[in-house]
Amino acid sequence: MRELYLLESDVEEIGWQERALCAQTDPEAFFPEKGGSTREAKKVCHTCEVRDDCLEYALMNDERFGIWGGLSERERRKLKKLAVG
């Protein structure tokens, strides 16, 4: 029998994603059409206990689409520029 081993970081990553409120919500709200409203997604993120983990994941993985950690792609880009500059 083959055993599956997960790295500790993989287990932590899976853990926050399972606790994320967006996992229980319509995913289309988090990936709106260009120019579409992000209000509903951000409202969900605002009350989510793993918001910081989500934002960190998006920044570390250079996520270019969707709402992550309560921020749009443009807002994440600005945040990265502030951190670098």
mmCIF file of N, CA, C and O in Angstrom:
data_model
loop_
_atom_site.group_PDB
_atom_site.id
_atom_site.type_symbol
_atom_site.label_atom_id
_atom_site.label_comp_id
_atom_site.label_asym_id
_atom_site.label_seq_id
_atom_site.Cartn_x
_atom_site.Cartn_y
_atom_site.Cartn_z
ATOM 1 N N MET A 1 0.845 -1.181 0.000
ATOM 2 C CA MET A 1 0.000 0.000 0.000
ATOM 3 C C MET A 1 0.892 1.246 0.000
ATOM 4 O O MET A 1 1.800 1.353 0.785
ATOM 5 N N ARG A 2 0.598 2.139 -0.901
ATOM 6 C CA ARG A 2 1.376 3.365 -1.014
ATOM 7 C C ARG A 2 0.798 4.420 -0.084
ATOM 8 O O ARG A 2 -0.400 4.665 -0.072
ATOM 9 N N GLU A 3 1.681 5.055 0.698
ATOM 10 C CA GLU A 3 1.230 6.095 1.616
ATOM 11 C C GLU A 3 1.475 7.465 1.002
ATOM 12 O O GLU A 3 2.429 7.675 0.270
ATOM 13 N N LEU A 4 0.594 8.381 1.303
ATOM 14 C CA LEU A 4 0.705 9.739 0.803
ATOM 15 C C LEU A 4 1.179 10.639 1.936
ATOM 16 O O LEU A 4 0.598 10.665 3.006
ATOM 17 N N TYR A 5 2.268 11.335 1.672
ATOM 18 C CA TYR A 5 2.802 12.259 2.669
ATOM 19 C C TYR A 5 2.623 13.686 2.169
ATOM 20 O O TYR A 5 2.942 13.997 1.031
ATOM 21 N N LEU A 6 2.114 14.526 3.022
ATOM 22 C CA LEU A 6 1.952 15.933 2.693
ATOM 23 C C LEU A 6 2.969 16.746 3.487
ATOM 24 O O LEU A 6 3.213 16.476 4.660
ATOM 25 N N LEU A 7 3.566 17.696 2.842
ATOM 26 C CA LEU A 7 4.444 18.612 3.552
ATOM 27 C C LEU A 7 3.605 19.441 4.508
ATOM 28 O O LEU A 7 2.434 19.705 4.264
ATOM 29 N N GLU A 8 4.217 19.845 5.600
ATOM 30 C CA GLU A 8 3.484 20.636 6.594
ATOM 31 C C GLU A 8 2.870 21.879 5.961
ATOM 32 O O GLU A 8 1.740 22.251 6.246
ATOM 33 N N SER A 9 3.606 22.537 5.062
ATOM 34 C CA SER A 9 3.071 23.735 4.416
ATOM 35 C C SER A 9 1.848 23.408 3.564
ATOM 36 O O SER A 9 0.932 24.200 3.454
ATOM 37 N N ASP A 10 1.825 22.231 2.938
ATOM 38 C CA ASP A 10 0.664 21.815 2.147
ATOM 39 C C ASP A 10 -0.555 21.631 3.036
ATOM 40 O O ASP A 10 -1.655 22.026 2.675
ATOM 41 N N VAL A 11 -0.362 21.039 4.189
ATOM 42 C CA VAL A 11 -1.471 20.815 5.120
ATOM 43 C C VAL A 11 -2.021 22.152 5.589
ATOM 44 O O VAL A 11 -3.225 22.358 5.641
ATOM 45 N N GLU A 12 -1.126 23.098 5.929
ATOM 46 C CA GLU A 12 -1.584 24.420 6.368
ATOM 47 C C GLU A 12 -2.344 25.118 5.257
ATOM 48 O O GLU A 12 -3.368 25.746 5.490
ATOM 49 N N GLU A 13 -1.850 25.011 4.033
ATOM 50 C CA GLU A 13 -2.500 25.659 2.899
ATOM 51 C C GLU A 13 -3.904 25.106 2.694
ATOM 52 O O GLU A 13 -4.855 25.842 2.518
ATOM 53 N N ILE A 14 -4.042 23.812 2.741
ATOM 54 C CA ILE A 14 -5.349 23.183 2.585
ATOM 55 C C ILE A 14 -6.272 23.614 3.721
ATOM 56 O O ILE A 14 -7.430 23.914 3.502
ATOM 57 N N GLY A 15 -5.742 23.707 4.916
ATOM 58 C CA GLY A 15 -6.535 24.069 6.080
ATOM 59 C C GLY A 15 -7.201 25.416 5.952
ATOM 60 O O GLY A 15 -8.394 25.543 6.196
ATOM 61 N N TRP A 16 -6.453 26.434 5.541
ATOM 62 C CA TRP A 16 -7.073 27.754 5.449
ATOM 63 C C TRP A 16 -8.087 27.797 4.330
ATOM 64 O O TRP A 16 -9.117 28.451 4.456
ATOM 65 N N GLN A 17 -7.838 27.100 3.247
ATOM 66 C CA GLN A 17 -8.777 27.112 2.126
ATOM 67 C C GLN A 17 -10.098 26.438 2.495
ATOM 68 O O GLN A 17 -11.154 26.868 2.052
ATOM 69 N N GLU A 18 -10.031 25.413 3.307
ATOM 70 C CA GLU A 18 -11.262 24.743 3.737
ATOM 71 C C GLU A 18 -12.091 25.609 4.673
ATOM 72 O O GLU A 18 -13.300 25.500 4.717
ATOM 73 N N ARG A 19 -11.424 26.498 5.411
ATOM 74 C CA ARG A 19 -12.132 27.374 6.351
ATOM 75 C C ARG A 19 -12.591 28.677 5.710
ATOM 76 O O ARG A 19 -13.306 29.464 6.327
ATOM 77 N N ALA A 20 -12.177 28.928 4.490
ATOM 78 C CA ALA A 20 -12.509 30.180 3.814
ATOM 79 C C ALA A 20 -14.003 30.269 3.516
ATOM 80 O O ALA A 20 -14.607 29.308 3.048
ATOM 81 N N LEU A 21 -14.574 31.420 3.792
ATOM 82 C CA LEU A 21 -16.005 31.624 3.541
ATOM 83 C C LEU A 21 -16.337 31.562 2.057
ATOM 84 O O LEU A 21 -17.432 31.169 1.675
ATOM 85 N N CYS A 22 -15.388 31.921 1.202
ATOM 86 C CA CYS A 22 -15.655 31.896 -0.240
ATOM 87 C C CYS A 22 -15.899 30.478 -0.745
ATOM 88 O O CYS A 22 -16.553 30.295 -1.764
ATOM 89 N N ALA A 23 -15.397 29.495 -0.025
ATOM 90 C CA ALA A 23 -15.618 28.103 -0.420
ATOM 91 C C ALA A 23 -17.088 27.713 -0.270
ATOM 92 O O ALA A 23 -17.525 26.721 -0.838
ATOM 93 N N GLN A 24 -17.831 28.516 0.481
ATOM 94 C CA GLN A 24 -19.250 28.247 0.719
ATOM 95 C C GLN A 24 -20.135 29.247 -0.031
ATOM 96 O O GLN A 24 -21.318 29.358 0.240
ATOM 97 N N THR A 25 -19.533 29.983 -0.960
ATOM 98 C CA THR A 25 -20.220 31.069 -1.663
ATOM 99 C C THR A 25 -20.088 30.867 -3.167
ATOM 100 O O THR A 25 -19.218 30.131 -3.620
ATOM 101 N N ASP A 26 -20.897 31.550 -3.922
ATOM 102 C CA ASP A 26 -20.831 31.497 -5.375
ATOM 103 C C ASP A 26 -19.462 31.976 -5.851
ATOM 104 O O ASP A 26 -19.108 33.142 -5.644
ATOM 105 N N PRO A 27 -18.668 31.123 -6.485
ATOM 106 C CA PRO A 27 -17.320 31.518 -6.910
ATOM 107 C C PRO A 27 -17.313 32.633 -7.955
ATOM 108 O O PRO A 27 -16.339 33.377 -8.053
ATOM 109 N N GLU A 28 -18.389 32.782 -8.701
ATOM 110 C CA GLU A 28 -18.442 33.831 -9.717
ATOM 111 C C GLU A 28 -18.352 35.228 -9.103
ATOM 112 O O GLU A 28 -17.881 36.157 -9.751
ATOM 113 N N ALA A 29 -18.775 35.370 -7.861
ATOM 114 C CA ALA A 29 -18.682 36.672 -7.189
ATOM 115 C C ALA A 29 -17.230 37.091 -7.009
ATOM 116 O O ALA A 29 -16.919 38.282 -6.973
ATOM 117 N N PHE A 30 -16.325 36.119 -6.909
ATOM 118 C CA PHE A 30 -14.914 36.402 -6.665
ATOM 119 C C PHE A 30 -14.110 36.568 -7.950
ATOM 120 O O PHE A 30 -12.939 36.934 -7.910
ATOM 121 N N PHE A 31 -14.729 36.293 -9.072
ATOM 122 C CA PHE A 31 -14.090 36.449 -10.377
ATOM 123 C C PHE A 31 -15.056 37.171 -11.322
ATOM 124 O O PHE A 31 -15.526 36.606 -12.301
ATOM 125 N N PRO A 32 -15.358 38.443 -11.004
ATOM 126 C CA PRO A 32 -16.331 39.185 -11.811
ATOM 127 C C PRO A 32 -15.777 39.508 -13.202
ATOM 128 O O PRO A 32 -14.559 39.561 -13.398
ATOM 129 N N GLU A 33 -16.697 39.740 -14.125
ATOM 130 C CA GLU A 33 -16.311 40.196 -15.468
ATOM 131 C C GLU A 33 -15.595 41.539 -15.327
ATOM 132 O O GLU A 33 -15.802 42.268 -14.351
ATOM 133 N N LYS A 34 -14.778 41.889 -16.296
ATOM 134 C CA LYS A 34 -14.087 43.170 -16.268
ATOM 135 C C LYS A 34 -15.114 44.291 -16.104
ATOM 136 O O LYS A 34 -16.103 44.346 -16.827
ATOM 137 N N GLY A 35 -14.885 45.130 -15.118
ATOM 138 C CA GLY A 35 -15.799 46.232 -14.839
ATOM 139 C C GLY A 35 -16.952 45.839 -13.927
ATOM 140 O O GLY A 35 -17.734 46.687 -13.532
ATOM 141 N N GLY A 36 -17.062 44.536 -13.590
ATOM 142 C CA GLY A 36 -18.140 44.071 -12.724
ATOM 143 C C GLY A 36 -17.888 44.433 -11.268
ATOM 144 O O GLY A 36 -16.778 44.776 -10.868
ATOM 145 N N SER A 37 -18.923 44.356 -10.486
ATOM 146 C CA SER A 37 -18.843 44.722 -9.076
ATOM 147 C C SER A 37 -18.073 43.688 -8.258
ATOM 148 O O SER A 37 -18.227 42.481 -8.441
ATOM 149 N N THR A 38 -17.260 44.185 -7.335
ATOM 150 C CA THR A 38 -16.518 43.323 -6.407
ATOM 151 C C THR A 38 -17.090 43.438 -4.994
ATOM 152 O O THR A 38 -16.575 42.830 -4.070
ATOM 153 N N ARG A 39 -18.161 44.214 -4.864
ATOM 154 C CA ARG A 39 -18.725 44.530 -3.548
ATOM 155 C C ARG A 39 -19.112 43.297 -2.740
ATOM 156 O O ARG A 39 -18.757 43.167 -1.566
ATOM 157 N N GLU A 40 -19.848 42.371 -3.352
ATOM 158 C CA GLU A 40 -20.312 41.186 -2.622
ATOM 159 C C GLU A 40 -19.146 40.317 -2.160
ATOM 160 O O GLU A 40 -19.128 39.836 -1.031
ATOM 161 N N ALA A 41 -18.175 40.113 -3.042
ATOM 162 C CA ALA A 41 -17.010 39.291 -2.679
ATOM 163 C C ALA A 41 -16.249 39.931 -1.520
ATOM 164 O O ALA A 41 -15.873 39.255 -0.558
ATOM 165 N N LYS A 42 -16.038 41.226 -1.599
ATOM 166 C CA LYS A 42 -15.296 41.923 -0.546
ATOM 167 C C LYS A 42 -16.050 41.894 0.781
ATOM 168 O O LYS A 42 -15.434 41.829 1.847
ATOM 169 N N LYS A 43 -17.373 41.916 0.709
ATOM 170 C CA LYS A 43 -18.176 41.833 1.926
ATOM 171 C C LYS A 43 -17.954 40.476 2.615
ATOM 172 O O LYS A 43 -17.813 40.396 3.829
ATOM 173 N N VAL A 44 -17.915 39.410 1.819
ATOM 174 C CA VAL A 44 -17.645 38.070 2.358
ATOM 175 C C VAL A 44 -16.242 38.030 2.957
ATOM 176 O O VAL A 44 -16.035 37.542 4.069
ATOM 177 N N CYS A 45 -15.264 38.547 2.230
ATOM 178 C CA CYS A 45 -13.872 38.538 2.699
ATOM 179 C C CYS A 45 -13.717 39.293 4.021
ATOM 180 O O CYS A 45 -12.931 38.888 4.885
ATOM 181 N N HIS A 46 -14.451 40.384 4.157
ATOM 182 C CA HIS A 46 -14.324 41.223 5.352
ATOM 183 C C HIS A 46 -14.590 40.452 6.642
ATOM 184 O O HIS A 46 -13.990 40.736 7.671
ATOM 185 N N THR A 47 -15.463 39.455 6.582
ATOM 186 C CA THR A 47 -15.805 38.694 7.791
ATOM 187 C C THR A 47 -15.097 37.339 7.861
ATOM 188 O O THR A 47 -15.335 36.571 8.788
ATOM 189 N N CYS A 48 -14.230 37.054 6.898
ATOM 190 C CA CYS A 48 -13.581 35.741 6.828
ATOM 191 C C CYS A 48 -12.377 35.656 7.764
ATOM 192 O O CYS A 48 -11.510 36.535 7.756
ATOM 193 N N GLU A 49 -12.304 34.583 8.509
ATOM 194 C CA GLU A 49 -11.225 34.401 9.485
ATOM 195 C C GLU A 49 -9.868 34.117 8.839
ATOM 196 O O GLU A 49 -8.833 34.266 9.492
ATOM 197 N N VAL A 50 -9.834 33.708 7.594
ATOM 198 C CA VAL A 50 -8.565 33.378 6.934
ATOM 199 C C VAL A 50 -8.190 34.400 5.857
ATOM 200 O O VAL A 50 -7.379 34.130 4.975
ATOM 201 N N ARG A 51 -8.742 35.577 5.972
ATOM 202 C CA ARG A 51 -8.500 36.634 4.983
ATOM 203 C C ARG A 51 -7.009 36.926 4.798
ATOM 204 O O ARG A 51 -6.532 37.072 3.678
ATOM 205 N N ASP A 52 -6.262 37.016 5.884
ATOM 206 C CA ASP A 52 -4.826 37.302 5.786
ATOM 207 C C ASP A 52 -4.078 36.172 5.084
ATOM 208 O O ASP A 52 -3.189 36.432 4.271
ATOM 209 N N ASP A 53 -4.431 34.932 5.401
ATOM 210 C CA ASP A 53 -3.797 33.780 4.742
ATOM 211 C C ASP A 53 -4.087 33.804 3.247
ATOM 212 O O ASP A 53 -3.210 33.517 2.429
ATOM 213 N N CYS A 54 -5.300 34.143 2.898
ATOM 214 C CA CYS A 54 -5.722 34.201 1.506
ATOM 215 C C CYS A 54 -4.946 35.279 0.749
ATOM 216 O O CYS A 54 -4.428 35.037 -0.350
ATOM 217 N N LEU A 55 -4.840 36.443 1.347
ATOM 218 C CA LEU A 55 -4.113 37.539 0.708
ATOM 219 C C LEU A 55 -2.636 37.180 0.549
ATOM 220 O O LEU A 55 -2.041 37.407 -0.501
ATOM 221 N N GLU A 56 -2.063 36.604 1.576
ATOM 222 C CA GLU A 56 -0.655 36.193 1.514
ATOM 223 C C GLU A 56 -0.441 35.175 0.384
ATOM 224 O O GLU A 56 0.511 35.277 -0.383
ATOM 225 N N TYR A 57 -1.349 34.220 0.276
ATOM 226 C CA TYR A 57 -1.268 33.225 -0.793
ATOM 227 C C TYR A 57 -1.311 33.900 -2.166
ATOM 228 O O TYR A 57 -0.506 33.592 -3.044
ATOM 229 N N ALA A 58 -2.228 34.834 -2.345
ATOM 230 C CA ALA A 58 -2.368 35.518 -3.629
ATOM 231 C C ALA A 58 -1.115 36.310 -3.977
ATOM 232 O O ALA A 58 -0.668 36.307 -5.128
ATOM 233 N N LEU A 59 -0.543 36.978 -2.988
ATOM 234 C CA LEU A 59 0.668 37.758 -3.231
ATOM 235 C C LEU A 59 1.863 36.866 -3.535
ATOM 236 O O LEU A 59 2.642 37.149 -4.446
ATOM 237 N N MET A 60 1.995 35.789 -2.804
ATOM 238 C CA MET A 60 3.124 34.872 -2.993
ATOM 239 C C MET A 60 3.039 34.117 -4.319
ATOM 240 O O MET A 60 4.059 33.758 -4.898
ATOM 241 N N ASN A 61 1.828 33.882 -4.790
ATOM 242 C CA ASN A 61 1.623 33.111 -6.021
ATOM 243 C C ASN A 61 1.265 33.990 -7.213
ATOM 244 O O ASN A 61 0.878 33.475 -8.264
ATOM 245 N N ASP A 62 1.376 35.283 -7.037
ATOM 246 C CA ASP A 62 1.125 36.251 -8.103
ATOM 247 C C ASP A 62 -0.205 36.007 -8.806
ATOM 248 O O ASP A 62 -0.284 35.974 -10.031
ATOM 249 N N GLU A 63 -1.258 35.819 -7.995
ATOM 250 C CA GLU A 63 -2.601 35.630 -8.551
ATOM 251 C C GLU A 63 -3.023 36.902 -9.271
ATOM 252 O O GLU A 63 -2.990 37.986 -8.699
ATOM 253 N N ARG A 64 -3.387 36.783 -10.524
ATOM 254 C CA ARG A 64 -3.692 37.962 -11.325
ATOM 255 C C ARG A 64 -5.183 38.174 -11.539
ATOM 256 O O ARG A 64 -5.578 39.188 -12.114
ATOM 257 N N PHE A 65 -5.997 37.257 -11.128
ATOM 258 C CA PHE A 65 -7.437 37.382 -11.346
ATOM 259 C C PHE A 65 -8.169 37.138 -10.045
ATOM 260 O O PHE A 65 -7.747 36.358 -9.207
ATOM 261 N N GLY A 66 -9.293 37.807 -9.895
ATOM 262 C CA GLY A 66 -10.182 37.538 -8.779
ATOM 263 C C GLY A 66 -9.900 38.358 -7.535
ATOM 264 O O GLY A 66 -8.936 39.110 -7.447
ATOM 265 N N ILE A 67 -10.789 38.180 -6.579
ATOM 266 C CA ILE A 67 -10.688 38.825 -5.272
ATOM 267 C C ILE A 67 -10.043 37.818 -4.333
ATOM 268 O O ILE A 67 -10.523 36.698 -4.173
ATOM 269 N N TRP A 68 -8.955 38.202 -3.725
ATOM 270 C CA TRP A 68 -8.220 37.351 -2.775
ATOM 271 C C TRP A 68 -7.941 38.187 -1.535
ATOM 272 O O TRP A 68 -7.407 39.291 -1.636
ATOM 273 N N GLY A 69 -8.305 37.695 -0.377
ATOM 274 C CA GLY A 69 -8.046 38.428 0.853
ATOM 275 C C GLY A 69 -8.720 39.783 0.897
ATOM 276 O O GLY A 69 -8.268 40.694 1.579
ATOM 277 N N GLY A 70 -9.796 39.930 0.152
ATOM 278 C CA GLY A 70 -10.550 41.171 0.150
ATOM 279 C C GLY A 70 -10.026 42.232 -0.798
ATOM 280 O O GLY A 70 -10.531 43.352 -0.803
ATOM 281 N N LEU A 71 -9.010 41.892 -1.600
ATOM 282 C CA LEU A 71 -8.447 42.870 -2.528
ATOM 283 C C LEU A 71 -8.553 42.400 -3.971
ATOM 284 O O LEU A 71 -8.397 41.215 -4.257
ATOM 285 N N SER A 72 -8.775 43.355 -4.856
ATOM 286 C CA SER A 72 -8.787 43.057 -6.290
ATOM 287 C C SER A 72 -7.348 42.938 -6.787
ATOM 288 O O SER A 72 -6.394 43.278 -6.075
ATOM 289 N N GLU A 73 -7.195 42.526 -8.024
ATOM 290 C CA GLU A 73 -5.858 42.391 -8.604
ATOM 291 C C GLU A 73 -5.156 43.747 -8.619
ATOM 292 O O GLU A 73 -3.984 43.860 -8.272
ATOM 293 N N ARG A 74 -5.863 44.790 -8.966
ATOM 294 C CA ARG A 74 -5.282 46.140 -8.981
ATOM 295 C C ARG A 74 -4.843 46.557 -7.578
ATOM 296 O O ARG A 74 -3.764 47.125 -7.394
ATOM 297 N N GLU A 75 -5.672 46.286 -6.579
ATOM 298 C CA GLU A 75 -5.334 46.642 -5.200
ATOM 299 C C GLU A 75 -4.129 45.843 -4.703
ATOM 300 O O GLU A 75 -3.285 46.375 -3.980
ATOM 301 N N ARG A 76 -4.041 44.574 -5.100
ATOM 302 C CA ARG A 76 -2.876 43.760 -4.711
ATOM 303 C C ARG A 76 -1.604 44.294 -5.368
ATOM 304 O O ARG A 76 -0.546 44.328 -4.752
ATOM 305 N N ARG A 77 -1.712 44.730 -6.621
ATOM 306 C CA ARG A 77 -0.562 45.299 -7.330
ATOM 307 C C ARG A 77 -0.061 46.551 -6.605
ATOM 308 O O ARG A 77 1.141 46.728 -6.406
ATOM 309 N N LYS A 78 -0.978 47.419 -6.192
ATOM 310 C CA LYS A 78 -0.611 48.629 -5.452
ATOM 311 C C LYS A 78 0.066 48.269 -4.128
ATOM 312 O O LYS A 78 1.065 48.902 -3.743
ATOM 313 N N LEU A 79 -0.485 47.272 -3.444
ATOM 314 C CA LEU A 79 0.085 46.834 -2.171
ATOM 315 C C LEU A 79 1.515 46.330 -2.365
ATOM 316 O O LEU A 79 2.409 46.660 -1.580
ATOM 317 N N LYS A 80 1.744 45.569 -3.421
ATOM 318 C CA LYS A 80 3.097 45.071 -3.711
ATOM 319 C C LYS A 80 4.054 46.226 -3.988
ATOM 320 O O LYS A 80 5.188 46.218 -3.516
ATOM 321 N N LYS A 81 3.602 47.219 -4.736
ATOM 322 C CA LYS A 81 4.450 48.370 -5.051
ATOM 323 C C LYS A 81 4.831 49.115 -3.773
ATOM 324 O O LYS A 81 5.960 49.555 -3.614
ATOM 325 N N LEU A 82 3.862 49.278 -2.852
ATOM 326 C CA LEU A 82 4.144 49.958 -1.583
ATOM 327 C C LEU A 82 5.149 49.172 -0.749
ATOM 328 O O LEU A 82 6.006 49.752 -0.106
ATOM 329 N N ALA A 83 5.051 47.865 -0.782
ATOM 330 C CA ALA A 83 5.952 47.011 -0.006
ATOM 331 C C ALA A 83 7.378 47.059 -0.552
ATOM 332 O O ALA A 83 8.337 47.017 0.209
ATOM 333 N N VAL A 84 7.496 47.160 -1.853
ATOM 334 C CA VAL A 84 8.810 47.198 -2.499
ATOM 335 C C VAL A 84 9.445 48.580 -2.391
ATOM 336 O O VAL A 84 10.624 48.714 -2.129
ATOM 337 N N GLY A 85 8.618 49.588 -2.602
ATOM 338 C CA GLY A 85 9.112 50.972 -2.648
ATOM 339 C C GLY A 85 9.201 51.602 -1.347
ATOM 340 O O GLY A 85 9.797 51.760 -0.472
#
